[in-house]
Tab-separated table of C-alpha atoms in Angstrom:
chain	number	residue	atom	x	y	z
A	1	MET	CA	0.281	-0.102	-0.084
A	2	PRO	CA	1.922	3.605	-1.087
A	3	ASP	CA	2.520	5.548	1.758
A	4	PRO	CA	0.300	8.055	2.345
A	5	THR	CA	2.018	10.785	3.482
A	6	THR	CA	3.711	10.693	-0.673
A	7	LEU	CA	0.891	10.464	-2.147
A	8	SER	CA	-0.326	13.400	-0.074
A	9	ARG	CA	2.790	15.149	-0.560
A	10	TRP	CA	2.214	14.301	-4.605
A	11	LEU	CA	-1.398	15.494	-4.444
A	12	LEU	CA	0.438	19.208	-2.755
A	13	VAL	CA	2.652	19.227	-5.832
A	14	ALA	CA	0.013	18.047	-8.470
A	15	ALA	CA	-2.856	20.729	-6.806
A	16	LEU	CA	-0.750	23.875	-7.502
A	17	ALA	CA	0.405	22.451	-10.911
A	18	TRP	CA	-3.100	21.240	-12.416
A	19	PRO	CA	-4.392	24.722	-13.022
A	20	LEU	CA	-0.610	24.916	-15.198
A	21	VAL	CA	-1.020	21.848	-16.669
A	22	LEU	CA	-4.484	23.078	-18.518
A	23	LEU	CA	-2.857	26.432	-19.748
A	24	PRO	CA	-1.386	25.220	-23.044
A	25	SER	CA	-4.605	22.951	-24.367
A	26	LEU	CA	-6.741	26.668	-24.154
A	27	TRP	CA	-4.019	27.917	-27.023
A	28	VAL	CA	-4.637	25.121	-29.410
A	29	ARG	CA	-8.002	24.756	-31.076
A	30	ARG	CA	-7.785	21.300	-31.279
A	31	LEU	CA	-7.764	21.119	-27.395
A	32	GLN	CA	-10.048	23.718	-26.859
A	33	PRO	CA	-13.141	21.999	-25.740
A	34	VAL	CA	-11.672	19.033	-23.691
A	35	ALA	CA	-10.049	22.192	-21.885
A	36	ARG	CA	-12.959	23.980	-21.639
A	37	LEU	CA	-14.253	21.041	-20.440
A	38	LEU	CA	-12.445	20.351	-17.521
A	39	LEU	CA	-11.889	23.895	-16.588
A	40	PRO	CA	-13.704	22.787	-13.474
A	41	THR	CA	-11.861	19.812	-12.488
A	42	ALA	CA	-8.557	22.636	-11.783
A	43	PRO	CA	-9.651	23.598	-8.461
A	44	ALA	CA	-10.211	19.898	-7.890
A	45	LEU	CA	-7.299	17.859	-7.165
A	46	ALA	CA	-7.325	21.439	-4.359
A	47	VAL	CA	-10.539	20.642	-2.393
A	48	VAL	CA	-9.341	16.595	-2.214
A	49	LEU	CA	-5.731	18.476	-0.817
A	50	ALA	CA	-7.934	19.771	1.246
A	51	LEU	CA	-10.020	16.797	2.811
A	52	TRP	CA	-7.393	14.246	2.610
A	53	GLY	CA	-3.835	15.067	2.568
A	54	TYR	CA	-1.549	13.563	5.475
A	55	PRO	CA	-1.478	16.345	8.030
A	56	ASP	CA	1.985	18.715	7.815
A	57	VAL	CA	2.515	17.059	4.613
A	58	SER	CA	5.456	19.125	3.301
A	59	VAL	CA	7.849	19.484	-0.002
A	60	THR	CA	10.949	20.565	-0.175
A	61	SER	CA	13.919	22.037	-2.998
A	62	PRO	CA	14.949	19.813	-4.452
A	63	TRP	CA	18.123	21.711	-4.379
A	64	GLN	CA	18.521	22.172	-0.610
A	65	PRO	CA	16.460	19.239	0.929
A	66	GLN	CA	16.393	21.136	4.498
A	67	HIS	CA	14.303	23.753	3.065
A	68	VAL	CA	10.484	23.362	3.213
A	69	VAL	CA	8.763	25.263	-0.257
A	70	LEU	CA	5.426	24.001	-0.420
A	71	GLY	CA	3.148	22.659	2.997
A	72	LEU	CA	-0.343	21.764	4.477
A	73	ASP	CA	-0.811	22.633	7.446
A	74	LEU	CA	-4.124	23.392	9.186
A	75	THR	CA	-3.752	26.991	8.248
A	76	ALA	CA	-3.471	25.942	4.798
A	77	ARG	CA	-6.007	23.474	5.067
A	78	ALA	CA	-8.735	25.625	5.955
A	79	PHE	CA	-7.829	28.592	3.003
A	80	LEU	CA	-7.450	25.902	0.674
A	81	GLY	CA	-10.851	24.000	1.376
A	82	LEU	CA	-12.484	27.467	1.516
A	83	THR	CA	-11.051	29.042	-1.996
A	84	SER	CA	-10.791	26.326	-3.743
A	85	VAL	CA	-14.376	25.010	-3.236
A	86	LEU	CA	-15.513	28.809	-4.495
A	87	TRP	CA	-12.879	28.543	-7.472
A	88	THR	CA	-15.005	25.819	-8.244
A	89	ALA	CA	-17.979	27.326	-7.865
A	90	CYS	CA	-16.573	30.316	-9.943
A	91	ALA	CA	-15.381	27.394	-12.923
A	92	TRP	CA	-18.211	26.079	-13.388
A	93	TYR	CA	-20.191	29.456	-13.345
A	94	ALA	CA	-17.616	30.461	-16.225
A	95	ARG	CA	-18.225	28.051	-18.483
A	96	THR	CA	-21.557	28.649	-19.358
A	97	SER	CA	-21.834	31.899	-18.970
A	98	LEU	CA	-18.655	32.609	-21.079
A	99	GLU	CA	-20.316	31.315	-23.903
A	100	GLY	CA	-20.677	32.902	-27.302
A	101	ASP	CA	-17.842	35.137	-25.279
A	102	GLU	CA	-15.463	36.497	-27.543
A	103	HIS	CA	-12.978	36.970	-25.174
A	104	ARG	CA	-13.289	33.698	-23.593
A	105	THR	CA	-10.062	32.454	-24.105
A	106	ARG	CA	-8.374	35.351	-22.521
A	107	PHE	CA	-11.081	34.707	-19.599
A	108	GLU	CA	-10.068	31.578	-18.534
A	109	VAL	CA	-6.169	31.706	-19.388
A	110	PHE	CA	-6.174	34.475	-17.075
A	111	PHE	CA	-8.732	32.542	-14.878
A	112	LEU	CA	-6.261	29.774	-14.357
A	113	LEU	CA	-2.862	31.728	-13.865
A	114	ALA	CA	-4.899	33.598	-11.412
A	115	LEU	CA	-5.469	30.387	-9.733
A	116	ALA	CA	-2.837	28.659	-9.843
A	117	GLY	CA	-1.383	32.204	-7.557
A	118	ASN	CA	-4.167	32.215	-5.462
A	119	LEU	CA	-3.313	28.620	-4.723
A	120	ALA	CA	0.676	28.702	-4.695
A	121	LEU	CA	0.403	31.517	-1.976
A	122	ILE	CA	-1.956	29.410	0.507
A	123	LEU	CA	0.430	26.025	0.639
A	124	ALA	CA	3.496	28.925	0.058
A	125	GLN	CA	6.192	27.851	3.632
A	126	ASP	CA	8.700	30.534	2.429
A	127	VAL	CA	8.799	34.052	0.573
A	128	PRO	CA	10.074	33.386	-2.395
A	129	ALA	CA	6.999	30.911	-3.116
A	130	PHE	CA	4.249	32.900	-1.281
A	131	TYR	CA	5.821	36.411	-2.799
A	132	ALA	CA	5.919	34.318	-6.760
A	133	GLY	CA	1.841	32.884	-5.602
A	134	TYR	CA	0.839	36.523	-4.507
A	135	VAL	CA	1.952	38.674	-7.606
A	136	LEU	CA	1.121	36.134	-9.745
A	137	MET	CA	-2.027	35.927	-8.475
A	138	GLY	CA	-2.296	39.587	-8.592
A	139	PHE	CA	-1.679	40.384	-12.197
A	140	ALA	CA	-3.221	37.292	-13.243
A	141	SER	CA	-6.463	38.634	-11.558
A	142	SER	CA	-6.168	42.119	-13.569
A	143	GLY	CA	-6.906	40.569	-16.415
A	144	LEU	CA	-10.295	39.067	-14.978
A	145	VAL	CA	-11.131	43.289	-13.897
A	146	ALA	CA	-10.826	44.176	-17.511
A	147	HIS	CA	-11.841	41.306	-19.273
A	148	ARG	CA	-15.495	42.800	-20.180
A	149	GLY	CA	-13.014	45.661	-22.305
A	150	ASP	CA	-15.049	48.535	-22.361
A	151	ALA	CA	-13.518	51.595	-21.790
A	152	ALA	CA	-15.068	51.084	-17.625
A	153	ALA	CA	-12.979	48.162	-16.916
A	154	ARG	CA	-9.887	49.285	-19.062
A	155	ARG	CA	-9.867	51.565	-16.119
A	156	ALA	CA	-10.712	49.453	-13.491
A	157	ALA	CA	-7.755	46.819	-14.462
A	158	ARG	CA	-5.419	49.824	-14.918
A	159	LEU	CA	-5.945	51.773	-11.285
A	160	TYR	CA	-5.690	47.350	-9.685
A	161	VAL	CA	-2.425	46.976	-10.763
A	162	SER	CA	-1.194	50.281	-9.795
A	163	LEU	CA	-2.724	49.312	-6.668
A	164	ALA	CA	-1.819	45.945	-6.781
A	165	VAL	CA	2.054	47.519	-8.175
A	166	LEU	CA	1.444	49.263	-4.455
A	167	GLY	CA	0.876	46.387	-2.553
A	168	GLU	CA	3.301	44.972	-3.937
A	169	VAL	CA	6.271	46.286	-3.618
A	170	LEU	CA	5.474	47.428	0.151
A	171	LEU	CA	5.153	43.279	0.901
A	172	PHE	CA	8.739	43.201	-0.225
A	173	VAL	CA	10.222	45.513	1.612
A	174	GLY	CA	8.362	43.767	4.574
A	175	PHE	CA	9.671	40.636	3.816
A	176	ALA	CA	13.105	41.960	3.144
A	177	TYR	CA	13.306	43.506	6.890
A	178	MET	CA	11.717	40.444	8.221
A	179	VAL	CA	13.929	38.284	6.164
A	180	SER	CA	17.528	40.448	6.695
A	181	GLY	CA	16.247	40.312	10.784
A	182	ALA	CA	16.308	37.153	11.162
A	183	GLY	CA	18.448	35.317	8.419
A	184	THR	CA	15.675	32.905	6.862
A	185	THR	CA	13.204	32.631	4.739
A	186	SER	CA	10.947	30.279	5.736
A	187	LEU	CA	7.975	31.450	6.472
A	188	PRO	CA	6.738	29.902	10.298
A	189	ALA	CA	10.508	30.637	10.822
A	190	LEU	CA	9.890	34.446	10.235
A	191	GLN	CA	6.014	33.759	12.338
A	192	ARG	CA	8.490	32.518	15.281
A	193	ALA	CA	11.451	34.715	14.992
A	194	ALA	CA	11.281	37.852	17.149
A	195	PRO	CA	8.733	41.373	15.740
A	196	VAL	CA	10.842	43.945	13.479
A	197	PRO	CA	7.220	47.025	13.553
A	198	VAL	CA	8.776	48.739	10.506
A	199	ALA	CA	8.015	45.445	8.929
A	200	GLN	CA	4.548	44.817	10.402
A	201	VAL	CA	3.744	48.325	9.384
A	202	LEU	CA	4.725	47.489	5.667
A	203	LEU	CA	2.805	44.094	5.227
A	204	LEU	CA	-0.416	45.146	7.648
A	205	VAL	CA	-0.512	48.431	4.680
A	206	GLY	CA	0.689	46.030	2.144
A	207	PHE	CA	-2.169	43.451	3.113
A	208	GLY	CA	-4.647	45.711	3.282
A	209	ILE	CA	-4.067	47.200	0.311
A	210	LYS	CA	-4.137	43.490	-1.565
A	211	ALA	CA	-7.931	43.579	0.291
A	212	GLY	CA	-8.943	46.076	-1.096
């Protein structure tokens, strides 16, 4: 019988990779019907991971085996369960509501990228992985904001990108302060480290802008 920890570790990687695996098929006309049929399954492995993933499973860096990159702890499981169900509902709605939409493929591309970024930041256990997922989700979401394509949507997307970049810069500086003080990029270790007031303010404002 396969080791449940090993299976969960593979599932952890597969849940993050599956939206990106579906992505290239959207550009191949013959594969588009299959890709669109499978679009609602993009968050499916994340749902499975949230419900049945082995507790505290993690994936380490192939270059630094002692360094954890992705993980499923109690907090990640809760956020993953909530967001993956919401992404699934959105995917099913988009599949039917976008019938006949001339910009459907563009929407689906940004949808999958934003989903992958969201999953990455939830499962991230170190700063680079978290920040990469955060930036990917932010820029991909701007494509969803601009989907309608009219002047109001483009204006909203420009405003969204401007605020997203500002928030990401603040987060980057805040994380830089924390990493330089603690000497590690591990998120659990940074949580246990002595607080850095400047970094806390920067992170609070950066996340606050993104939330808005």
